[in-house]
Coordinates of C-alpha atoms and ligand atoms in Angstrom, one line a residue:
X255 CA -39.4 -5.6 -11.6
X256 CA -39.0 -1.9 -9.9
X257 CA -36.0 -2.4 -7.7
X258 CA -36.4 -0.9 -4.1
X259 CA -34.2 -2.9 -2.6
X260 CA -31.0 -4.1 -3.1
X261 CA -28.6 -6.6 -1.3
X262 CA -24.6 -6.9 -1.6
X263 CA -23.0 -10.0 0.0
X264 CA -19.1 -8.8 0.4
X265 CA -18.3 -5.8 1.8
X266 CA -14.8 -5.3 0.4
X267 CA -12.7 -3.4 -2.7
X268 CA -15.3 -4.9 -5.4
X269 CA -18.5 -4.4 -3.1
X270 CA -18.0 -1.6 -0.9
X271 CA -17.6 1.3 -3.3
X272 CA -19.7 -0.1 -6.1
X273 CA -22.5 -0.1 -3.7
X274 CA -22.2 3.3 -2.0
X275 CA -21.9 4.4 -5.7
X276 CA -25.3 3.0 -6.4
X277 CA -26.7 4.4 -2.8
X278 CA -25.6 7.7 -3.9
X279 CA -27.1 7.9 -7.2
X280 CA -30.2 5.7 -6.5
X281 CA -31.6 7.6 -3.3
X282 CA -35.0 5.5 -3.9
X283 CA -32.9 2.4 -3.7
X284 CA -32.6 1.1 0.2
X285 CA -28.7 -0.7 -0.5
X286 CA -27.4 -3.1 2.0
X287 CA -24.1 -4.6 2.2
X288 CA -23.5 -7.8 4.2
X289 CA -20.2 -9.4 5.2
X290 CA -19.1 -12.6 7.9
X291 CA -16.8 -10.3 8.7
X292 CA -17.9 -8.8 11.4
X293 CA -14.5 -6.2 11.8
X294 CA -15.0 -5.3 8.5
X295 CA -18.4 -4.0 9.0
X296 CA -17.9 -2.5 12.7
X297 CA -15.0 -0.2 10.8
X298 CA -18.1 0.4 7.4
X299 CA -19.6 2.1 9.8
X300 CA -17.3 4.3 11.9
X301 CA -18.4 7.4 12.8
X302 CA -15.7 8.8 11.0
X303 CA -16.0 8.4 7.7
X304 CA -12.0 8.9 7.0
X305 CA -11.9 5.0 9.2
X306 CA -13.5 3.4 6.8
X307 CA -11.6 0.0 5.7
X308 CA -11.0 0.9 2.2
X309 CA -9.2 3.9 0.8
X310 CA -10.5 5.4 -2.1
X311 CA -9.7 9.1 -3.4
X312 CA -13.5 10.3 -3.2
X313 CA -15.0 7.4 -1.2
X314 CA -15.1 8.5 2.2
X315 CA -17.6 11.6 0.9
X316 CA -20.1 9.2 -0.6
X317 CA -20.1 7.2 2.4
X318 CA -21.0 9.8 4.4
X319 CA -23.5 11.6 2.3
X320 CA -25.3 7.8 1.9
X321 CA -24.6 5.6 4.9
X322 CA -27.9 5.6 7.2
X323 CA -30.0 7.2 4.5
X324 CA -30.2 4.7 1.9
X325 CA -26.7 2.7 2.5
X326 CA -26.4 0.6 5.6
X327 CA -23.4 -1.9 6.5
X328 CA -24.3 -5.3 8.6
X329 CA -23.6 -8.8 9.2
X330 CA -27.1 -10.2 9.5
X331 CA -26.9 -11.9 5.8
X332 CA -30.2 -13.5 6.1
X333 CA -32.3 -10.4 6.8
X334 CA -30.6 -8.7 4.2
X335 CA -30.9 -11.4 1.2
X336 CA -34.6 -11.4 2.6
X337 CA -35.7 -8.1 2.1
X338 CA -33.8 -7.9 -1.5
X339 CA -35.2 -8.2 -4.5
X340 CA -31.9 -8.0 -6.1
X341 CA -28.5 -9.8 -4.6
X342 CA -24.9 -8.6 -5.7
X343 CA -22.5 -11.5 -5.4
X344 CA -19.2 -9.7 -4.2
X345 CA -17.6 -12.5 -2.1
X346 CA -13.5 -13.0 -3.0
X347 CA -12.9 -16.0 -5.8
X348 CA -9.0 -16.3 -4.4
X349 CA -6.7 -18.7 -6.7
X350 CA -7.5 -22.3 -5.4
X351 CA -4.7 -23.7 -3.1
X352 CA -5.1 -27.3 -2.6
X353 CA -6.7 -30.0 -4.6
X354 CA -7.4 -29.8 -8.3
X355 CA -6.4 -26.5 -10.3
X356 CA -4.2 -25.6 -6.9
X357 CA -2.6 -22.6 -8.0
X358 CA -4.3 -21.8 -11.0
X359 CA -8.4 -22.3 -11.0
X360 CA -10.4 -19.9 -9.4
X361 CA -11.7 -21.5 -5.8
X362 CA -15.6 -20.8 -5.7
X363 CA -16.3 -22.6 -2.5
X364 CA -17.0 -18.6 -0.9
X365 CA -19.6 -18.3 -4.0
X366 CA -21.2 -22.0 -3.5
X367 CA -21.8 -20.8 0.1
X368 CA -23.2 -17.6 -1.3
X369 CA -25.6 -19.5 -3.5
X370 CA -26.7 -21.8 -1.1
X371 CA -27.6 -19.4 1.5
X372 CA -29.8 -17.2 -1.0
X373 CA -31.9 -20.4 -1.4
X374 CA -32.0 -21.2 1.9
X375 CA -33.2 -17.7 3.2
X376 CA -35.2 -16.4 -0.5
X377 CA -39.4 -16.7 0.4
X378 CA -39.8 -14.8 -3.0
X379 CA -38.5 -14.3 -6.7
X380 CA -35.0 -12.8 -6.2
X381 CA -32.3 -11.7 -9.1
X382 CA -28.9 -13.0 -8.3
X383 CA -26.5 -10.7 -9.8
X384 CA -22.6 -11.8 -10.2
X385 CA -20.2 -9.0 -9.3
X386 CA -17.4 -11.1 -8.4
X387 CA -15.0 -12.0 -11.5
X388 CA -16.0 -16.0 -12.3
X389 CA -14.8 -18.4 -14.3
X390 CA -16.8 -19.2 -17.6
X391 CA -20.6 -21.1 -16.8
X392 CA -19.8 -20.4 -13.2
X393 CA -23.8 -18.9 -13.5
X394 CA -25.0 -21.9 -14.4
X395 CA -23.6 -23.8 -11.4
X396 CA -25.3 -21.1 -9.1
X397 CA -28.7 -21.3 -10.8
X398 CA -28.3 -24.7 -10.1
X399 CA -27.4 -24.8 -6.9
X400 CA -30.6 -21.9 -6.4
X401 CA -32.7 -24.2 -8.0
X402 CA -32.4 -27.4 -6.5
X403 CA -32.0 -26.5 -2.8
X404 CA -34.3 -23.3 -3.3
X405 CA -37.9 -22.8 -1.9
X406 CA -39.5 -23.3 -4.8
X407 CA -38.9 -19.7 -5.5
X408 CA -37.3 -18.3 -9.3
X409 CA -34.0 -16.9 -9.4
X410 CA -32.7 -15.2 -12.5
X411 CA -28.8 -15.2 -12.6
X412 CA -27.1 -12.0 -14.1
X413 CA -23.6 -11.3 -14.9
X414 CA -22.4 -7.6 -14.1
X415 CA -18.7 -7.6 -14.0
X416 CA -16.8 -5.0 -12.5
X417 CA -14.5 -2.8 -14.7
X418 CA -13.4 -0.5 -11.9
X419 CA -9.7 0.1 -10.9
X420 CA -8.6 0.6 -7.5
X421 CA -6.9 4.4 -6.8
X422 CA -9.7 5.1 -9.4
X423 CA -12.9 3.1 -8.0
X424 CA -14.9 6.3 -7.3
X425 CA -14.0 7.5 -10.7
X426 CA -14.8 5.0 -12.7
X427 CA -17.7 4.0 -11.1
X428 CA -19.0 6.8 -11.8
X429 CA -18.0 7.6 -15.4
X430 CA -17.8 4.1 -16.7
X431 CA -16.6 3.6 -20.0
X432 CA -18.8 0.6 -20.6
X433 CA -21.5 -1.2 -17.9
X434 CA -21.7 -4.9 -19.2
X435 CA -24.7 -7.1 -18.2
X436 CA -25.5 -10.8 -19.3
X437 CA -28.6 -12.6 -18.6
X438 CA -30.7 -15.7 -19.9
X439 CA -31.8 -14.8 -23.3
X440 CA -35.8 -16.2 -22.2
X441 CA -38.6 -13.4 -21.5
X442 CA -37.7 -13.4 -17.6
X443 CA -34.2 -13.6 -18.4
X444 CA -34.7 -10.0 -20.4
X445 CA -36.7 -8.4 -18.1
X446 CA -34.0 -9.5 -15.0
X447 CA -31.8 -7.5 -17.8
X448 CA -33.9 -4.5 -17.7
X449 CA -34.1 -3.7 -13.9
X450 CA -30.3 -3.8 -14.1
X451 CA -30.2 -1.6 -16.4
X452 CA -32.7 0.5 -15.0
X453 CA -30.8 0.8 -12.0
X454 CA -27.4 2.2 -13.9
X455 CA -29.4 4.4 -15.9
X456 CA -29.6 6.4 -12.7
X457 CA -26.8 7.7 -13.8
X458 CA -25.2 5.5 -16.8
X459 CA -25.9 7.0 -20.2
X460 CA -28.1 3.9 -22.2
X461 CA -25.7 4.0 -24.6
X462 CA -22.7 2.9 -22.3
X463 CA -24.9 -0.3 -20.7
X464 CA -24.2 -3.3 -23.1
X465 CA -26.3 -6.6 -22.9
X466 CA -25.3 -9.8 -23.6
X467 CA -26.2 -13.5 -23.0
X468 CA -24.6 -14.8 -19.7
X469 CA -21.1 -16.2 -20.9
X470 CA -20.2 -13.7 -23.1
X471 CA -20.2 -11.3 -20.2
X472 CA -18.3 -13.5 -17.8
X473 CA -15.5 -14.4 -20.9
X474 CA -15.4 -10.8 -21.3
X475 CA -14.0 -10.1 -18.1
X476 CA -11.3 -12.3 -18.0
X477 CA -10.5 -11.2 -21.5
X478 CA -10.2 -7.4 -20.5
X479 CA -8.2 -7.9 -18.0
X480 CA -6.0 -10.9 -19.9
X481 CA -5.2 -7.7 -22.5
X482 CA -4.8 -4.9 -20.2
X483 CA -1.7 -7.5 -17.9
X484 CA -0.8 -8.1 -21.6
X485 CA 0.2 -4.8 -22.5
X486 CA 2.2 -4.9 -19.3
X487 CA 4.2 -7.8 -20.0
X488 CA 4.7 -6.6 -23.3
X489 CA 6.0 -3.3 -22.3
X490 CA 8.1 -5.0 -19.8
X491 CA 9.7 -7.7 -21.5
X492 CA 10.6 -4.9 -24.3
X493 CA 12.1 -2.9 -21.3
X494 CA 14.9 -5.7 -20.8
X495 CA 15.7 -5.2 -24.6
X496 CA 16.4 -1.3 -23.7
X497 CA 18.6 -1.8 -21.1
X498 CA 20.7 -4.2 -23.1
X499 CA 20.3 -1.8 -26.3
X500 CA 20.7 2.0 -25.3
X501 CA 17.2 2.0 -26.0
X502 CA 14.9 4.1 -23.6
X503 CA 11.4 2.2 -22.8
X504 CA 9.6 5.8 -22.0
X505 CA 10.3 6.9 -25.6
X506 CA 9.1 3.4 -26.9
X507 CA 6.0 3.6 -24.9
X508 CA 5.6 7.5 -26.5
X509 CA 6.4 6.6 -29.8
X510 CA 4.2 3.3 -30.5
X511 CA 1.6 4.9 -28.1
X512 CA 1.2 7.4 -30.5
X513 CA -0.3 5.0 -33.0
X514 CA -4.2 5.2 -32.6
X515 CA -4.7 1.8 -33.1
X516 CA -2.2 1.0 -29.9
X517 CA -2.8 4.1 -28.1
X518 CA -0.9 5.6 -24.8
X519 CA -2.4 4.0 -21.9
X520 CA -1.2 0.6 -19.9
X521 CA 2.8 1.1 -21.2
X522 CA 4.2 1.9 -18.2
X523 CA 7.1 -0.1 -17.5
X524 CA 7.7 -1.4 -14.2
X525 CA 8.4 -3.7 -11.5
X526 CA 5.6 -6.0 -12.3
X527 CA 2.2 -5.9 -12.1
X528 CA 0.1 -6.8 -9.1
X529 CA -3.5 -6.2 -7.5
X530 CA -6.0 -9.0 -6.9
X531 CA -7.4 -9.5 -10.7
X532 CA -4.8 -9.6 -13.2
X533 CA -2.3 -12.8 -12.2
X534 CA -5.9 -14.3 -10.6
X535 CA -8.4 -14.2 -14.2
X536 CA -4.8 -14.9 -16.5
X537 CA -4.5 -18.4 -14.2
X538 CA -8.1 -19.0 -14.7
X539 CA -8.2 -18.6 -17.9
X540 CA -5.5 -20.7 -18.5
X541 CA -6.6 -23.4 -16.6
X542 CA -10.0 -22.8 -18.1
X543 CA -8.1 -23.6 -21.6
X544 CA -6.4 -26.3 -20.8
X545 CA -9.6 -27.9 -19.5
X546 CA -10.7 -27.7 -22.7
X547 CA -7.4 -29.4 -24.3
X548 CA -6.4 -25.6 -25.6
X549 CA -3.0 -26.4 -25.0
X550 CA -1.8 -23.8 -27.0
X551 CA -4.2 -21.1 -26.0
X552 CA -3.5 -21.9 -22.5
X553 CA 0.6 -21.5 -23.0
X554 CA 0.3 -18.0 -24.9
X555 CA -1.5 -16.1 -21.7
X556 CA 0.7 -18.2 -19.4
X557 CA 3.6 -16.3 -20.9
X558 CA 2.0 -13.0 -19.2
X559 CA 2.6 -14.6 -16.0
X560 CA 5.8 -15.7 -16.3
X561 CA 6.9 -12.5 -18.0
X562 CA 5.0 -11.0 -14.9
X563 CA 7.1 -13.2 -12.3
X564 CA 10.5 -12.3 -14.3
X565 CA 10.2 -8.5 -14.3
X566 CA 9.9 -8.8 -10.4
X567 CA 12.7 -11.4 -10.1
X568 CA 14.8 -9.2 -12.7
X569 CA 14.4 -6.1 -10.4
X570 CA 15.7 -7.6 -7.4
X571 CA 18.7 -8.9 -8.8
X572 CA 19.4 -5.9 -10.0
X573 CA 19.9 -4.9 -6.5
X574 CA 21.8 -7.5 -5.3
X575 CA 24.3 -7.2 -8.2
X576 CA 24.4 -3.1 -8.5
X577 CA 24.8 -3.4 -4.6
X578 CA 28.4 -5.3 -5.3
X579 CA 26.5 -8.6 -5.3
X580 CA 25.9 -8.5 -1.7
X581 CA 23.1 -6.8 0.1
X582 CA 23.2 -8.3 4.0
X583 CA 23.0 -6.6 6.3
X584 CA 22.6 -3.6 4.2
X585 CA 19.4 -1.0 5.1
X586 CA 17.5 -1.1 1.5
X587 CA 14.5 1.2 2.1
X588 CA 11.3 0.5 0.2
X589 CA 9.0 3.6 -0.6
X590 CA 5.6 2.1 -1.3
X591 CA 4.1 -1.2 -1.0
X592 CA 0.5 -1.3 -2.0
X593 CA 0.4 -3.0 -5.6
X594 CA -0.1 0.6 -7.3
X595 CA -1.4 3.9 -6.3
X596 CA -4.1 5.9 -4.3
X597 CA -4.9 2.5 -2.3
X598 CA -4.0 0.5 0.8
X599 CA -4.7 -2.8 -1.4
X600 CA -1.3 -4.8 -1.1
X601 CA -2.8 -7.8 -2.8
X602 CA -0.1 -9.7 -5.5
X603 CA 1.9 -6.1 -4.9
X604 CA 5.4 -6.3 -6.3
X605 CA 6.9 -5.1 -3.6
X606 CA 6.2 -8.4 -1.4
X607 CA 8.3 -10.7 -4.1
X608 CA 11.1 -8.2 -4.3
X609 CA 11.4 -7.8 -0.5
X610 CA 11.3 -12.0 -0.2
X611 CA 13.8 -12.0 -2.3
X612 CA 16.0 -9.7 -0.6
X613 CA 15.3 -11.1 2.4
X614 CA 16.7 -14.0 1.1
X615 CA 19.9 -12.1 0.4
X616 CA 19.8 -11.3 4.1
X617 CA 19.5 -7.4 3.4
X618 CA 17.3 -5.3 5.9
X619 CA 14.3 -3.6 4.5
X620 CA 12.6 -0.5 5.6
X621 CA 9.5 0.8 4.0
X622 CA 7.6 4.0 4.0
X623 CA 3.9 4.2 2.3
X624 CA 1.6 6.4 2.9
X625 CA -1.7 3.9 3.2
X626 CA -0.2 0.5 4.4
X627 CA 0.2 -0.9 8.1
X628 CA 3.2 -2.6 9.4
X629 CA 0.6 -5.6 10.2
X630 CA -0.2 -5.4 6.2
X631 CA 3.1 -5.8 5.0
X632 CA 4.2 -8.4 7.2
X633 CA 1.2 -10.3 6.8
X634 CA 2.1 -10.1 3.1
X635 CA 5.3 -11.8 3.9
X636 CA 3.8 -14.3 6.3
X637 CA 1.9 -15.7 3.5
X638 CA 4.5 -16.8 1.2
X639 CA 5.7 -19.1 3.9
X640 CA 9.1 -18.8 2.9
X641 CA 10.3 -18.2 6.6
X642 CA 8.9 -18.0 10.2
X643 CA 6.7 -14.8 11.4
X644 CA 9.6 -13.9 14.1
X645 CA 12.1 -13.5 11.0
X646 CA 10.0 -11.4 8.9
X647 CA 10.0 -9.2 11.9
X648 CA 13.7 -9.2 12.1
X649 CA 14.0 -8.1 8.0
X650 CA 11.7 -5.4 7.9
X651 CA 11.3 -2.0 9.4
X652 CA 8.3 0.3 8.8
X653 CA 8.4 4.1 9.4
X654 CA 5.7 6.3 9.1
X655 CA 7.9 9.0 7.7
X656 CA 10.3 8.6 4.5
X657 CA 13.0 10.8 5.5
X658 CA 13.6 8.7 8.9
X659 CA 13.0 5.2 6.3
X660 CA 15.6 6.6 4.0
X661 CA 17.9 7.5 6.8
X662 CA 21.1 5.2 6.8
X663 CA 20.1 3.5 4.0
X664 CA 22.3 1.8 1.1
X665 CA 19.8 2.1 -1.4
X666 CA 16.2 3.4 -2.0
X667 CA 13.7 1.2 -4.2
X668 CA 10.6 3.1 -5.7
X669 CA 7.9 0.0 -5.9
X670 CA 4.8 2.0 -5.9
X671 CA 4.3 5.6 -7.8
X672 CA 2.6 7.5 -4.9
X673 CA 2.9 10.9 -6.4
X674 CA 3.8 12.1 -3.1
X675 CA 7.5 10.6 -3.8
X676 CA 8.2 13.0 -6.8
X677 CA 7.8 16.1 -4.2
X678 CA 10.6 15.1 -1.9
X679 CA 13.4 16.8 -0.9
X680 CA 16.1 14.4 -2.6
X681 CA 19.0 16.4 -1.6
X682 CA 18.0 15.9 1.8
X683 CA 17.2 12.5 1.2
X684 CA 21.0 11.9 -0.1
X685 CA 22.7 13.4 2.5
X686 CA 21.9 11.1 4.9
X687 CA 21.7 8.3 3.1
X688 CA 25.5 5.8 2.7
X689 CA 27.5 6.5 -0.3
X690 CA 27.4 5.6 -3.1
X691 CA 23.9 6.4 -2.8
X692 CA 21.3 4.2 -5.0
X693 CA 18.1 4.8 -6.3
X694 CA 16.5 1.8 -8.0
X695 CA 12.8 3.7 -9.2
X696 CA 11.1 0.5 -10.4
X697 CA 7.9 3.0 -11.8
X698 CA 10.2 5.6 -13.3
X699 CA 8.3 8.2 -11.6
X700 CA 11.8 10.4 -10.3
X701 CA 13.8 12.8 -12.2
X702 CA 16.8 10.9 -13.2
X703 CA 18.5 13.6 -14.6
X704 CA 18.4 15.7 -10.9
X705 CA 18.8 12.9 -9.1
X706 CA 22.0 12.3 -10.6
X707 CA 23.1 16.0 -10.2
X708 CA 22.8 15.6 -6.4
X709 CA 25.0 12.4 -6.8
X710 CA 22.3 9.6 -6.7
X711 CA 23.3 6.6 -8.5
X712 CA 20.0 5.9 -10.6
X713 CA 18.5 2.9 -11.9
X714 CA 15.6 3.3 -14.0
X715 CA 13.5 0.4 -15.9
X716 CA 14.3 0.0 -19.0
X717 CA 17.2 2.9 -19.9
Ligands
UDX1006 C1 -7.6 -4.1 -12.9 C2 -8.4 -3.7 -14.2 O1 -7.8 -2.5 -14.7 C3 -9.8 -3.4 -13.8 O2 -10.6 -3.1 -15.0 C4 -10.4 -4.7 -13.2 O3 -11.7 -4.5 -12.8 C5 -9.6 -5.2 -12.0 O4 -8.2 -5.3 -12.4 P1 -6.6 -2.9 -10.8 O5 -5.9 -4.2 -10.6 O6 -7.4 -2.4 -9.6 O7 -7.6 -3.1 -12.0 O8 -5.5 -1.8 -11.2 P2 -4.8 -1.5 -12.6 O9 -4.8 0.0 -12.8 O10 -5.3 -2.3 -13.7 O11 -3.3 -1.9 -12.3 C6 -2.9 -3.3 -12.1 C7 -1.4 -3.3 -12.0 O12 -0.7 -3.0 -13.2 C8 -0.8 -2.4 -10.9 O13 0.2 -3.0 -10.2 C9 -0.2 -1.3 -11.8 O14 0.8 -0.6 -11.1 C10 0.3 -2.1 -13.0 N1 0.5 -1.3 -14.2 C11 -0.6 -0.7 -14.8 C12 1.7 -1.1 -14.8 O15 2.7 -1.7 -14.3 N2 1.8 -0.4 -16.0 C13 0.8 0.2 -16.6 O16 0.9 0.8 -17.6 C14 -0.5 0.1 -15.9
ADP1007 P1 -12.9 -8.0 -3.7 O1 -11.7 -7.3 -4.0 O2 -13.4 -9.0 -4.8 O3 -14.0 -7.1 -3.3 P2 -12.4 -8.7 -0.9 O4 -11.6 -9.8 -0.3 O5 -11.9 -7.3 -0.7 O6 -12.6 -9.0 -2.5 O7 -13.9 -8.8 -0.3 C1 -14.7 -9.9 -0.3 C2 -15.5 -9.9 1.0 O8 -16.5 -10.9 0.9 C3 -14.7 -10.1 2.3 O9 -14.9 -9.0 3.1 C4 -15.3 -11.4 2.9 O10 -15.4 -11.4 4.3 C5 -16.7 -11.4 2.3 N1 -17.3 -12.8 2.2 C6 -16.8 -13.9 1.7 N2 -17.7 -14.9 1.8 C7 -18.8 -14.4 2.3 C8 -20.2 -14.9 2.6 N3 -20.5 -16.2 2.4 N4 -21.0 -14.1 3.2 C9 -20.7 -12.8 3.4 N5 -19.5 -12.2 3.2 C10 -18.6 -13.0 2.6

């Protein structure tokens, strides 16, 4: 099947950027992404392409050079899954919170909904594609659902994970190292396969587009990302040994980086990992194991979580005790909050945990990013429930300029590495900050050595 027209249900991190990517590349391809959210859309298709609801470095430019040509943004789901011959799946698969697997299995009920809509609405032969990151055989409970409340009409279910990273969407999108697709291994199954690929070789080189039968490709992405939060948690828990040691984690990373067969990249110490996939696909996969009986297998990744957990835990303490063991009422100012870089995606983000727990400790926390609300962040807090909405408020301050965040304060914590941050004028920064003056950098993105020559006290991870 020639594909003329493609549909996107999900119009957020996963959807948005992947599908002006296409839209740009594919000018003979009419792309339409659909979401309930009807905020969401309204702010897709701002005039100004710089409002759009995602930041991306790059994005806004495709947006514009796409949107009205062959890219359009609406909520009217049914016209759009109509018109399609081809349907992305990019609806959030949030860790379940009630019932069985609360807390750990992936909840699909946004994807059942999904599924049961494209059978509802599809008059013709459509191909389902699954963007969203699912647990294992999740296709086969679409198909089924396709199938037995369809119109009589044939689906074929693919599996096209997404590999991007956020700060780097635009990028990898568009230079990616691998495109994976799995599909039934029938004759309709392969030629579903083909018009995938036929639609990344637009600009994916054939060699980079791998094929593979339907659970492979959905294991695979759990498994990526199960390695990549690995690495973290590796580096991290090794990080503890340094500071105990005289060890220095950046010249452990260098040094075993070097090896080719470990190689440099995802041994970054830090505060923890965060972002909506990595703690998300390591629970499901556990919980995926254990519903096999894998007991074992199932304990080994958990151990990336709770690695994960204790680096963030490990951080804050480190506050509270370097801080004289008591932080209340002190000004501890935050400078970043999204979960990493070059987004406004605060999703599983570090900084929420550490600023609960200080909270907790009663200190007052300011923050400075460059990309995040105030509603963001204290939404963020809101959701952990751990106190009322009017006390959140109370805790924490947000500035839209460092220097005033930094003002007063006790102590600075680094918990994103905006590159921004490295260009400040420290001195600046020191002199009207209390004294001692602390800097707890929990990316090791600052210059201890300066730092210290203006008089900082500096905390590092992992020296
Ligand atoms: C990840 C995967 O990289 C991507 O392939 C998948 O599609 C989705 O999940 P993402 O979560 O967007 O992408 O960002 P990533 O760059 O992987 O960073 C995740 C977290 O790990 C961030 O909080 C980041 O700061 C942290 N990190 C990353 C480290 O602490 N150290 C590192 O060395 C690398
Ligand atoms: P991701 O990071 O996976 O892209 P997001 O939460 O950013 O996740 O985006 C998922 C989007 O999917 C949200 O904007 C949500 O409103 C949308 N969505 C969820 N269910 C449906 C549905 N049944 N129909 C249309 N859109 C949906």
């Amino acid at each position: 099947m020639k594909i003329t027209k493609i549909c996107c249900i999900g119009a957020g991190y996963v959807g948005g950027p992947t599908m002006a990517v296409i839209a740009q590349n594919c000018p003979h391809i009419q792309v339409t992404v659909v979401d309930l959210n009807e905020q969401r859309i309204a702010d897709w298709n701002d005039p100004n392409p710089e409002n759009i609801p995602i930041y991306e470095p790059g994005l806004s430019e495709i947006v514009a050079e796409a949107r009205g040509r062959n890219l359009f943004f609406s909520t009217n789901v049914d016209k759009a899954i109509d018109d399609a011959q081809m349907i992305f799946i990019s609806v959030n698969t949030p860790t379940k919170t009630y019932g069985k697997g609360k807390g750990m299995a992936a909840d699909l009920k946004y994807i059942e909904l999904c599924a049961r809509q494209i059978a509802r609405v599809a008059k013709q032969n459509k191909i389902v594609v699954e963007k969203s990151t699912l647990p294992v055989r999740t296709a086969e409970a679409i198909k089924s659902i396709l199938d037995n409340t369809g119109n009589g009409v044939q689906f074929q279910i693919l599996s096209n994970p997404e590999f991007l990273a956020e700060g780097t969407a635009v990028a990898d999108l568009l230079n990616p190292d691998r495109i994976l697709i799995g599909g039934d291994t029938t004759l309709d199954g392969e030629e579903a396969i083909n018009s995938l690929v036929d639609v990344y070789s637009n600009w994916v080189s054939k060699d980079r587009i791998l094929t593979t039968n339907v659970w492979s490709s959905e294991l695979s992405k759990l498994t990526a990302n199960a390695f990549l939060a690995q690495r973290i948690s590796s580096i991290n828990a090794m990080s503890e040994l340094c500071e105990k040691t005289g060890a220095d984690i950046n010249e452990v990373a260098r040094a075993i980086g070097m090896d080719s067969r470990i190689g440099p990249k995802f041994l970054k110490a830090s505060v923890g990992f965060g972002g909506s996939c990595f703690q998300k696909d390591i629970l499901n996969l556990v919980y995926i194991a254990k519903s096999y009986g894998l007991n074992e297998v199932a304990d080994y990744w958990e151990q990336v979580i709770i690695m994960n957990d204790h680096q963030k835990r490990r951080f804050s303490n480190k506050i509270v005790q370097t801080l004289y063991n008591t932080v209340a009422d002190k000004k501890i100012t935050f400078l970043g909050w999204a979960f990493k870089k070059d987004t406004n995606d605060t999703r599983e983000s570090a900084a929420i945990y550490v600023a609960d727990d200080l909270i907790n400790e009663q200190a007052k926390i300011s923050v400075f990013d460059p990309k995040v609300s105030k509603n963001k962040m204290l939404s963020d807090l809101d959701y952990l429930e751990t106190r009322s909405r009017e006390e959140n408020v109370k805790s924490l301050n947000v500035f839209e300029n460092a220097y005033e965040a930094c003002k007063d304060a006790h102590a600075i914590a680094i918990l994103t590495e905006w590159d921004e941050f490295t260009t400040y004028d420290w001195q600046k920064i020191y002199d009207s900050m209390h004294k001692p003056a602390f800097v707890f950098d929990g990316r090791n993105i600052l210059n201890a050595k300066q730092l210290e020559s203006i008089g900082f006290v500096y905390k590092g991870i992992g020296s």
